[in-house]
């Protein structure tokens, strides 16, 4: 036999052998996928998962269609499983399949947020992995995401802080603050509910306790406010509420936000916020003018009275007791009790300068107590003040020595009222 024929026969034999082995592997790969498909026909997802996983190994991986079917089957199993331990184990498997599909380039960018959610529900959540998936998923979606995702993302950020080492906590804390501003803005721009904003703020409150933590990070976000009017307004209001909860009203950032709000929409709420700011900064004259401006912007009687009460408080805190008294006496409605209490305190504070003699000055306390008793009837808590002021009544001896008598009516010229000696 010629050598060339021997060589040709050997090559042919080896070729058939290799082809036969490949065919067996392919046949088994097809068989596993067929059996998985049969299980899917009867909605036996766990059975389908078993065959698909075996097939994945035999087939040396899958294309997008087969990975989608395996992932879909696993998601159904996770959803239907009642036993929490088994549920987490299936979730672990699902995460691993997602990662293999990702490596094969067929997982799809639209799965990132789902994968982040599953990561949080696994036996040992990898919070850094979930964080990366949440961040990339929201970015890929252009912020158009289900309302649940911002709070899930932020909850994971909070857990990252709680689990961080002492050395890393400051870094993670900064990230938590940055995430708050980013997600708060996202929620506002996408018209998410107030509850989402409240949840984000609650989570932030577990870690951030003061202005010093917040303000450095806020500055950067003030430069990236939305351009659309309503979204910008909502974002500014959200940041204002945040600074108020942390007592940051005296900061330049707070004033900047208030001025921004007035520039966007000069409505009564913005003007009242400006008045509160001026009051916090002890710019009392400006605060009073601004409250009066707000009063002129509404026909709501109750709101007008609230503005008057706010003005009276500032006047009282300034020590302008006669002016505060006049303002307080004109207030009715729900603040009537507190206004009368303030008026009584004004009378007591001015007692030493109202009257030509010691006993006449002491007569002021009769009127102060009269006002406090009226305040009590209107719902104000004044019991401790009443006891203190009664202690300043003139004694029986003082009344007799100054030729007065009990029951006699005397005029208090400072207040334009008469009181009876007791």
Coordinates of C-alpha atoms in Angstrom, one line a residue:
X1 CA 0.0 0.0 0.0
X2 CA 1.3 3.4 -0.9
X3 CA 2.3 5.7 1.9
X4 CA 0.0 8.5 0.7
X5 CA -3.1 6.2 0.9
X6 CA -2.1 5.3 4.5
X7 CA -1.8 8.9 5.5
X8 CA -5.1 9.8 3.8
X9 CA -6.9 7.0 5.7
X10 CA -5.4 8.1 9.0
X11 CA -6.5 11.7 8.6
X12 CA -10.0 10.5 7.5
X13 CA -10.3 8.3 10.5
X14 CA -9.2 11.0 13.0
X15 CA -11.5 13.4 11.3
X16 CA -14.6 11.2 11.7
X17 CA -13.6 10.5 15.4
X18 CA -13.3 14.2 16.2
X19 CA -16.6 14.9 14.4
X20 CA -18.3 12.1 16.2
X21 CA -17.2 13.5 19.6
X22 CA -18.3 17.0 18.7
X23 CA -21.7 15.7 17.6
X24 CA -22.2 13.9 20.8
X25 CA -21.5 17.0 22.8
X26 CA -23.8 19.1 20.6
X27 CA -26.4 16.4 20.8
X28 CA -26.3 16.5 24.6
X29 CA -26.4 20.3 24.6
X30 CA -29.5 20.2 22.4
X31 CA -31.0 17.5 24.6
X32 CA -30.6 19.5 27.8
X33 CA -32.2 22.6 26.2
X34 CA -35.0 20.4 24.8
X35 CA -35.8 19.0 28.2
X36 CA -35.7 22.4 29.8
X37 CA -38.1 23.6 27.2
X38 CA -40.4 20.7 28.0
X39 CA -40.4 21.7 31.6
X40 CA -41.2 25.3 30.7
X41 CA -44.3 24.0 28.8
X42 CA -45.8 22.8 32.2
X43 CA -44.4 25.8 34.1
X44 CA -42.0 23.7 36.1
X45 CA -39.4 26.4 36.4
X46 CA -37.1 24.6 38.8
X47 CA -37.0 21.6 36.5
X48 CA -36.2 23.9 33.6
X49 CA -33.4 25.6 35.6
X50 CA -31.8 22.2 36.4
X51 CA -31.6 21.3 32.7
X52 CA -30.6 24.7 31.5
X53 CA -27.7 24.8 34.0
X54 CA -26.5 21.4 32.9
X55 CA -26.8 22.5 29.3
X56 CA -24.9 25.7 29.9
X57 CA -21.9 23.6 31.1
X58 CA -22.1 21.1 28.3
X59 CA -22.6 23.8 25.7
X60 CA -19.7 25.9 27.0
X61 CA -22.1 28.8 27.6
X62 CA -25.2 30.2 25.9
X63 CA -26.2 32.8 23.4
X64 CA -28.5 35.6 24.5
X65 CA -31.8 33.7 23.8
X66 CA -30.8 30.7 26.0
X67 CA -29.4 32.9 28.7
X68 CA -32.6 34.9 28.7
X69 CA -34.6 31.7 29.1
X70 CA -32.4 30.5 31.9
X71 CA -32.6 33.8 33.7
X72 CA -36.3 34.1 33.2
X73 CA -36.8 30.6 34.7
X74 CA -34.6 31.4 37.7
X75 CA -36.5 34.7 38.3
X76 CA -39.7 32.7 38.4
X77 CA -38.3 30.2 40.8
X78 CA -37.1 33.0 43.1
X79 CA -40.5 34.7 42.9
X80 CA -42.4 31.5 43.7
X81 CA -40.1 30.0 46.4
X82 CA -41.6 30.2 49.9
X83 CA -38.7 28.9 51.9
X84 CA -36.4 31.8 52.6
X85 CA -33.2 29.8 52.7
X86 CA -33.9 28.2 49.3
X87 CA -35.0 31.5 47.9
X88 CA -31.7 33.1 48.8
X89 CA -29.7 30.1 47.3
X90 CA -31.7 30.4 44.1
X91 CA -30.9 34.2 44.2
X92 CA -27.2 33.4 44.5
X93 CA -27.4 31.2 41.4
X94 CA -29.3 33.9 39.5
X95 CA -26.6 36.4 40.3
X96 CA -23.9 34.1 39.1
X97 CA -25.8 33.4 35.8
X98 CA -26.2 37.1 35.3
X99 CA -22.5 37.6 35.7
X100 CA -21.7 34.8 33.2
X101 CA -24.2 36.3 30.8
X102 CA -22.6 39.7 31.3
X103 CA -19.2 38.2 30.6
X104 CA -20.6 36.7 27.4
X105 CA -21.8 40.2 26.5
X106 CA -25.5 39.3 26.4
X107 CA -26.8 40.3 29.9
X108 CA -28.2 43.6 28.6
X109 CA -27.9 47.1 30.2
X110 CA -31.5 47.0 31.2
X111 CA -30.8 44.3 33.7
X112 CA -28.5 46.3 35.9
X113 CA -31.1 47.5 38.4
X114 CA -32.7 44.1 38.7
X115 CA -29.3 42.6 39.4
X116 CA -28.6 45.2 42.1
X117 CA -31.9 44.3 43.7
X118 CA -31.1 40.6 43.6
X119 CA -27.7 41.3 45.1
X120 CA -29.3 42.9 48.1
X121 CA -31.4 39.7 48.6
X122 CA -28.6 37.2 48.3
X123 CA -27.1 35.2 51.2
X124 CA -24.1 37.5 51.5
X125 CA -25.0 40.9 49.8
X126 CA -22.0 42.5 48.1
X127 CA -22.9 46.1 48.8
X128 CA -20.2 47.6 46.7
X129 CA -21.3 45.5 43.7
X130 CA -25.0 46.5 44.3
X131 CA -23.9 50.1 44.6
X132 CA -22.1 50.0 41.3
X133 CA -25.1 48.3 39.6
X134 CA -27.6 50.8 41.0
X135 CA -25.4 53.7 39.9
X136 CA -24.8 52.4 36.3
X137 CA -28.4 51.2 36.0
X138 CA -29.9 54.6 36.9
X139 CA -27.4 56.4 34.6
X140 CA -28.2 54.0 31.7
X141 CA -31.9 54.6 32.2
X142 CA -31.4 58.4 32.1
X143 CA -33.0 58.6 35.5
X144 CA -36.3 57.2 34.2
X145 CA -36.6 54.4 36.8
X146 CA -39.2 52.8 39.0
X147 CA -39.8 54.8 42.2
X148 CA -38.5 51.9 44.3
X149 CA -35.0 52.1 43.0
X150 CA -33.8 55.4 44.6
X151 CA -34.8 54.3 48.1
X152 CA -33.2 50.8 47.5
X153 CA -30.1 52.4 46.3
X154 CA -29.9 54.8 49.2
X155 CA -30.7 52.1 51.7
X156 CA -27.7 50.2 50.4
X157 CA -25.6 53.3 50.8
X158 CA -26.7 53.6 54.4
X159 CA -25.8 49.9 55.1
X160 CA -22.4 50.5 53.5
X161 CA -21.9 53.3 56.1
X162 CA -23.1 51.1 59.0
X163 CA -20.8 48.2 57.9
X164 CA -17.7 50.4 57.2
X165 CA -14.6 50.3 59.4
X166 CA -13.9 53.3 61.6
X167 CA -11.2 54.4 59.1
X168 CA -13.5 54.3 56.1
X169 CA -16.6 55.8 57.7
X170 CA -15.8 59.4 56.9
X171 CA -15.4 58.5 53.2
X172 CA -18.6 56.5 53.1
X173 CA -20.4 59.3 55.0
X174 CA -19.4 61.8 52.3
X175 CA -20.7 59.4 49.7
X176 CA -24.0 59.1 51.6
X177 CA -24.5 62.8 51.5
X178 CA -23.6 63.0 47.8
X179 CA -26.0 60.2 47.1
X180 CA -28.7 62.0 48.9
X181 CA -28.5 65.1 46.8
X182 CA -28.2 63.1 43.6
X183 CA -31.2 60.9 44.4
X184 CA -33.3 63.7 45.8
X185 CA -32.7 65.6 42.6
X186 CA -33.6 62.5 40.6
X187 CA -36.8 62.0 42.5
X188 CA -37.8 65.6 42.0
X189 CA -37.0 65.7 38.3
X190 CA -39.0 62.5 37.7
X191 CA -42.1 63.6 39.7
X192 CA -41.7 60.9 42.4
X193 CA -43.9 61.0 45.5
X194 CA -43.3 63.0 48.6
X195 CA -42.9 59.7 50.4
X196 CA -39.7 58.9 48.4
X197 CA -38.2 62.2 49.4
X198 CA -39.2 61.6 53.0
X199 CA -37.6 58.2 53.0
X200 CA -34.3 59.6 51.6
X201 CA -34.3 62.3 54.2
X202 CA -35.0 59.8 57.0
X203 CA -32.1 57.6 55.9
X204 CA -29.8 60.6 55.8
X205 CA -30.9 61.6 59.3
X206 CA -29.5 58.4 60.7
X207 CA -26.0 59.6 59.8
X208 CA -25.9 63.3 59.3
X209 CA -26.6 65.4 62.4
X210 CA -25.4 68.9 61.6
X211 CA -24.7 71.6 59.0
X212 CA -21.0 71.1 58.9
X213 CA -21.6 67.7 57.3
X214 CA -24.0 68.9 54.7
X215 CA -23.0 72.4 53.5
X216 CA -19.7 71.5 51.7
X217 CA -21.5 68.9 49.5
X218 CA -24.5 71.1 48.9
X219 CA -22.5 73.8 47.2
X220 CA -21.7 71.5 44.3
X221 CA -25.3 70.6 43.7
X222 CA -26.5 74.2 43.8
X223 CA -24.6 74.6 40.5
X224 CA -26.5 71.8 38.9
X225 CA -30.1 72.7 39.6
X226 CA -32.7 71.7 37.0
X227 CA -33.5 74.3 34.4
X228 CA -37.2 73.5 34.2
X229 CA -39.1 75.8 36.5
X230 CA -41.2 73.3 38.5
X231 CA -38.4 70.8 38.9
X232 CA -36.0 73.5 40.0
X233 CA -38.6 74.9 42.5
X234 CA -39.2 71.4 43.9
X235 CA -35.5 70.7 44.2
X236 CA -34.8 74.0 46.0
X237 CA -37.7 73.4 48.4
X238 CA -36.4 69.9 49.1
X239 CA -32.9 71.4 50.0
X240 CA -34.5 74.1 52.1
X241 CA -36.4 71.5 54.1
X242 CA -33.2 69.5 54.6
X243 CA -31.3 72.5 55.9
X244 CA -34.2 73.5 58.2
X245 CA -34.2 70.0 59.8
X246 CA -30.5 70.3 60.5
X247 CA -30.8 73.9 61.9
X248 CA -28.8 75.5 59.0
X249 CA -31.0 78.6 58.6
X250 CA -28.2 81.0 59.4
X251 CA -25.9 79.6 56.6
X252 CA -25.2 81.5 53.4
X253 CA -26.3 78.4 51.5
X254 CA -29.8 78.6 53.1
X255 CA -30.1 82.3 52.2
X256 CA -29.0 81.5 48.7
X257 CA -31.7 78.8 48.4
X258 CA -34.4 81.2 49.7
X259 CA -33.3 83.9 47.2
X260 CA -33.3 81.4 44.4
X261 CA -36.8 80.3 45.4
X262 CA -38.1 83.8 45.4
X263 CA -36.4 84.4 42.0
X264 CA -38.1 81.3 40.5
X265 CA -41.5 82.0 42.0
X266 CA -42.1 85.0 44.3
X267 CA -45.1 83.5 46.0
X268 CA -46.1 83.9 49.7
X269 CA -44.4 80.7 50.8
X270 CA -41.0 81.9 49.5
X271 CA -41.5 85.3 51.1
X272 CA -42.4 83.7 54.4
X273 CA -39.2 81.6 54.2
X274 CA -37.2 84.7 53.5
X275 CA -38.7 86.3 56.6
X276 CA -37.8 83.3 58.7
X277 CA -34.3 83.5 57.4
X278 CA -34.0 87.2 58.3
X279 CA -35.3 86.5 61.7
X280 CA -32.8 83.7 62.2
X281 CA -30.0 86.1 61.2
X282 CA -31.4 88.7 63.7
X283 CA -32.1 91.1 61.0
X284 CA -35.3 92.0 62.7
X285 CA -36.4 95.1 60.9
X286 CA -36.1 93.4 57.5
X287 CA -37.9 90.3 58.9
X288 CA -40.8 92.4 60.1
X289 CA -41.1 94.2 56.7
X290 CA -41.0 90.8 54.9
X291 CA -43.7 89.3 57.1
X292 CA -45.8 92.3 56.4
X293 CA -45.1 91.9 52.7
X294 CA -46.3 88.3 53.0
X295 CA -49.4 89.4 54.8
X296 CA -50.3 91.7 51.8
X297 CA -50.0 88.7 49.5
X298 CA -52.9 86.8 50.9
X299 CA -56.6 87.1 51.6
X300 CA -56.6 84.2 54.1
X301 CA -57.5 85.7 57.4
X302 CA -55.8 82.9 59.4
X303 CA -52.6 83.4 57.5
X304 CA -52.7 87.1 58.0
X305 CA -53.0 86.6 61.7
X306 CA -50.1 84.2 61.7
X307 CA -48.0 86.9 60.0
X308 CA -49.0 89.4 62.7
X309 CA -48.1 86.9 65.4
X310 CA -44.7 86.4 63.9
X311 CA -44.2 90.1 63.9
X312 CA -45.2 90.4 67.5
X313 CA -42.7 87.6 68.4
X314 CA -39.9 89.5 66.8
X315 CA -40.9 92.8 68.5
X316 CA -41.1 91.0 71.9
X317 CA -37.7 89.4 71.4
X318 CA -36.3 92.8 70.5
X319 CA -37.6 94.2 73.8
X320 CA -40.1 96.5 72.1
X321 CA -42.7 95.5 74.6
X322 CA -45.2 98.4 74.0
X323 CA -45.2 97.7 70.2
X324 CA -45.4 94.0 70.7
X325 CA -48.3 94.5 73.1
X326 CA -50.2 96.5 70.5
X327 CA -49.6 93.9 67.8
X328 CA -50.5 91.0 70.0
X329 CA -53.8 92.6 71.2
X330 CA -54.9 92.7 67.6
X331 CA -54.5 89.0 67.0
X332 CA -57.5 86.6 67.0
X333 CA -58.1 83.1 65.7
X334 CA -56.0 80.1 66.7
X335 CA -53.1 82.3 68.0
X336 CA -55.3 84.3 70.3
X337 CA -54.2 82.4 73.4
X338 CA -50.5 82.8 72.7
X339 CA -51.0 86.4 71.7
X340 CA -52.7 87.2 75.0
X341 CA -49.9 85.4 76.8
X342 CA -47.4 87.6 75.0
X343 CA -49.4 90.7 75.8
X344 CA -49.4 89.8 79.5
X345 CA -45.6 89.3 79.4
X346 CA -45.2 92.7 77.7
X347 CA -47.2 94.4 80.5
X348 CA -45.0 92.6 83.2
X349 CA -41.8 93.5 81.4
X350 CA -42.8 97.2 81.2
X351 CA -44.1 97.3 84.8
X352 CA -41.1 99.1 86.2
X353 CA -41.5 102.0 83.8
X354 CA -45.2 102.4 83.9
X355 CA -46.4 104.4 86.9
X356 CA -45.2 107.3 89.0
X357 CA -44.8 105.3 92.3
X358 CA -43.8 101.9 93.3
X359 CA -47.3 100.8 94.1
X360 CA -48.7 102.2 90.8
X361 CA -46.0 100.2 89.0
X362 CA -47.1 97.1 90.9
X363 CA -50.7 97.6 89.7
X364 CA -49.5 96.6 86.3
X365 CA -49.3 93.0 87.5
X366 CA -53.1 93.0 88.0
X367 CA -53.5 93.6 84.3
X368 CA -50.8 91.2 83.4
X369 CA -52.6 88.4 85.3
X370 CA -56.0 89.4 83.8
X371 CA -54.4 89.0 80.3
X372 CA -52.9 85.6 81.3
X373 CA -56.2 84.3 82.6
X374 CA -57.8 85.3 79.3
X375 CA -54.9 83.5 77.5
X376 CA -55.6 80.4 79.6
X377 CA -59.2 80.4 78.6
X378 CA -58.0 80.5 75.0
X379 CA -55.8 77.4 75.5
X380 CA -52.4 78.8 76.4
X381 CA -50.3 77.3 79.2
X382 CA -49.7 80.2 81.6
X383 CA -49.9 78.7 85.1
X384 CA -46.3 79.3 86.1
X385 CA -46.4 82.9 84.9
X386 CA -49.6 83.7 86.8
X387 CA -48.1 82.5 90.1
X388 CA -44.9 84.6 89.5
X389 CA -46.9 87.8 88.6
X390 CA -49.3 87.5 91.6
X391 CA -46.2 87.4 93.8
X392 CA -45.6 91.0 92.6
X393 CA -49.0 92.3 93.7
X394 CA -48.8 95.1 96.3
X395 CA -49.3 93.9 99.9
X396 CA -52.3 94.9 102.0
X397 CA -49.9 97.2 104.0
X398 CA -48.7 98.9 100.8
X399 CA -52.3 99.4 99.7
X400 CA -53.3 101.0 103.0
X401 CA -50.2 103.1 103.4
X402 CA -50.7 104.6 100.0
X403 CA -54.4 105.5 100.7
X404 CA -55.8 102.9 98.3
X405 CA -58.5 100.4 99.1
X406 CA -59.3 96.9 97.7
X407 CA -61.9 96.9 95.0
X408 CA -60.9 100.5 94.0
X409 CA -60.5 101.0 90.2
X410 CA -57.2 102.5 89.1
X411 CA -56.1 103.6 85.6
X412 CA -53.0 102.3 83.9
X413 CA -52.1 105.1 81.6
X414 CA -49.5 103.1 79.7
X415 CA -52.1 100.6 78.5
X416 CA -55.2 102.7 78.6
X417 CA -57.1 100.3 80.9
X418 CA -58.6 100.3 84.4
X419 CA -57.9 97.5 86.9
X420 CA -59.4 96.7 90.3
X421 CA -57.1 96.6 93.4
X422 CA -57.2 93.1 94.9

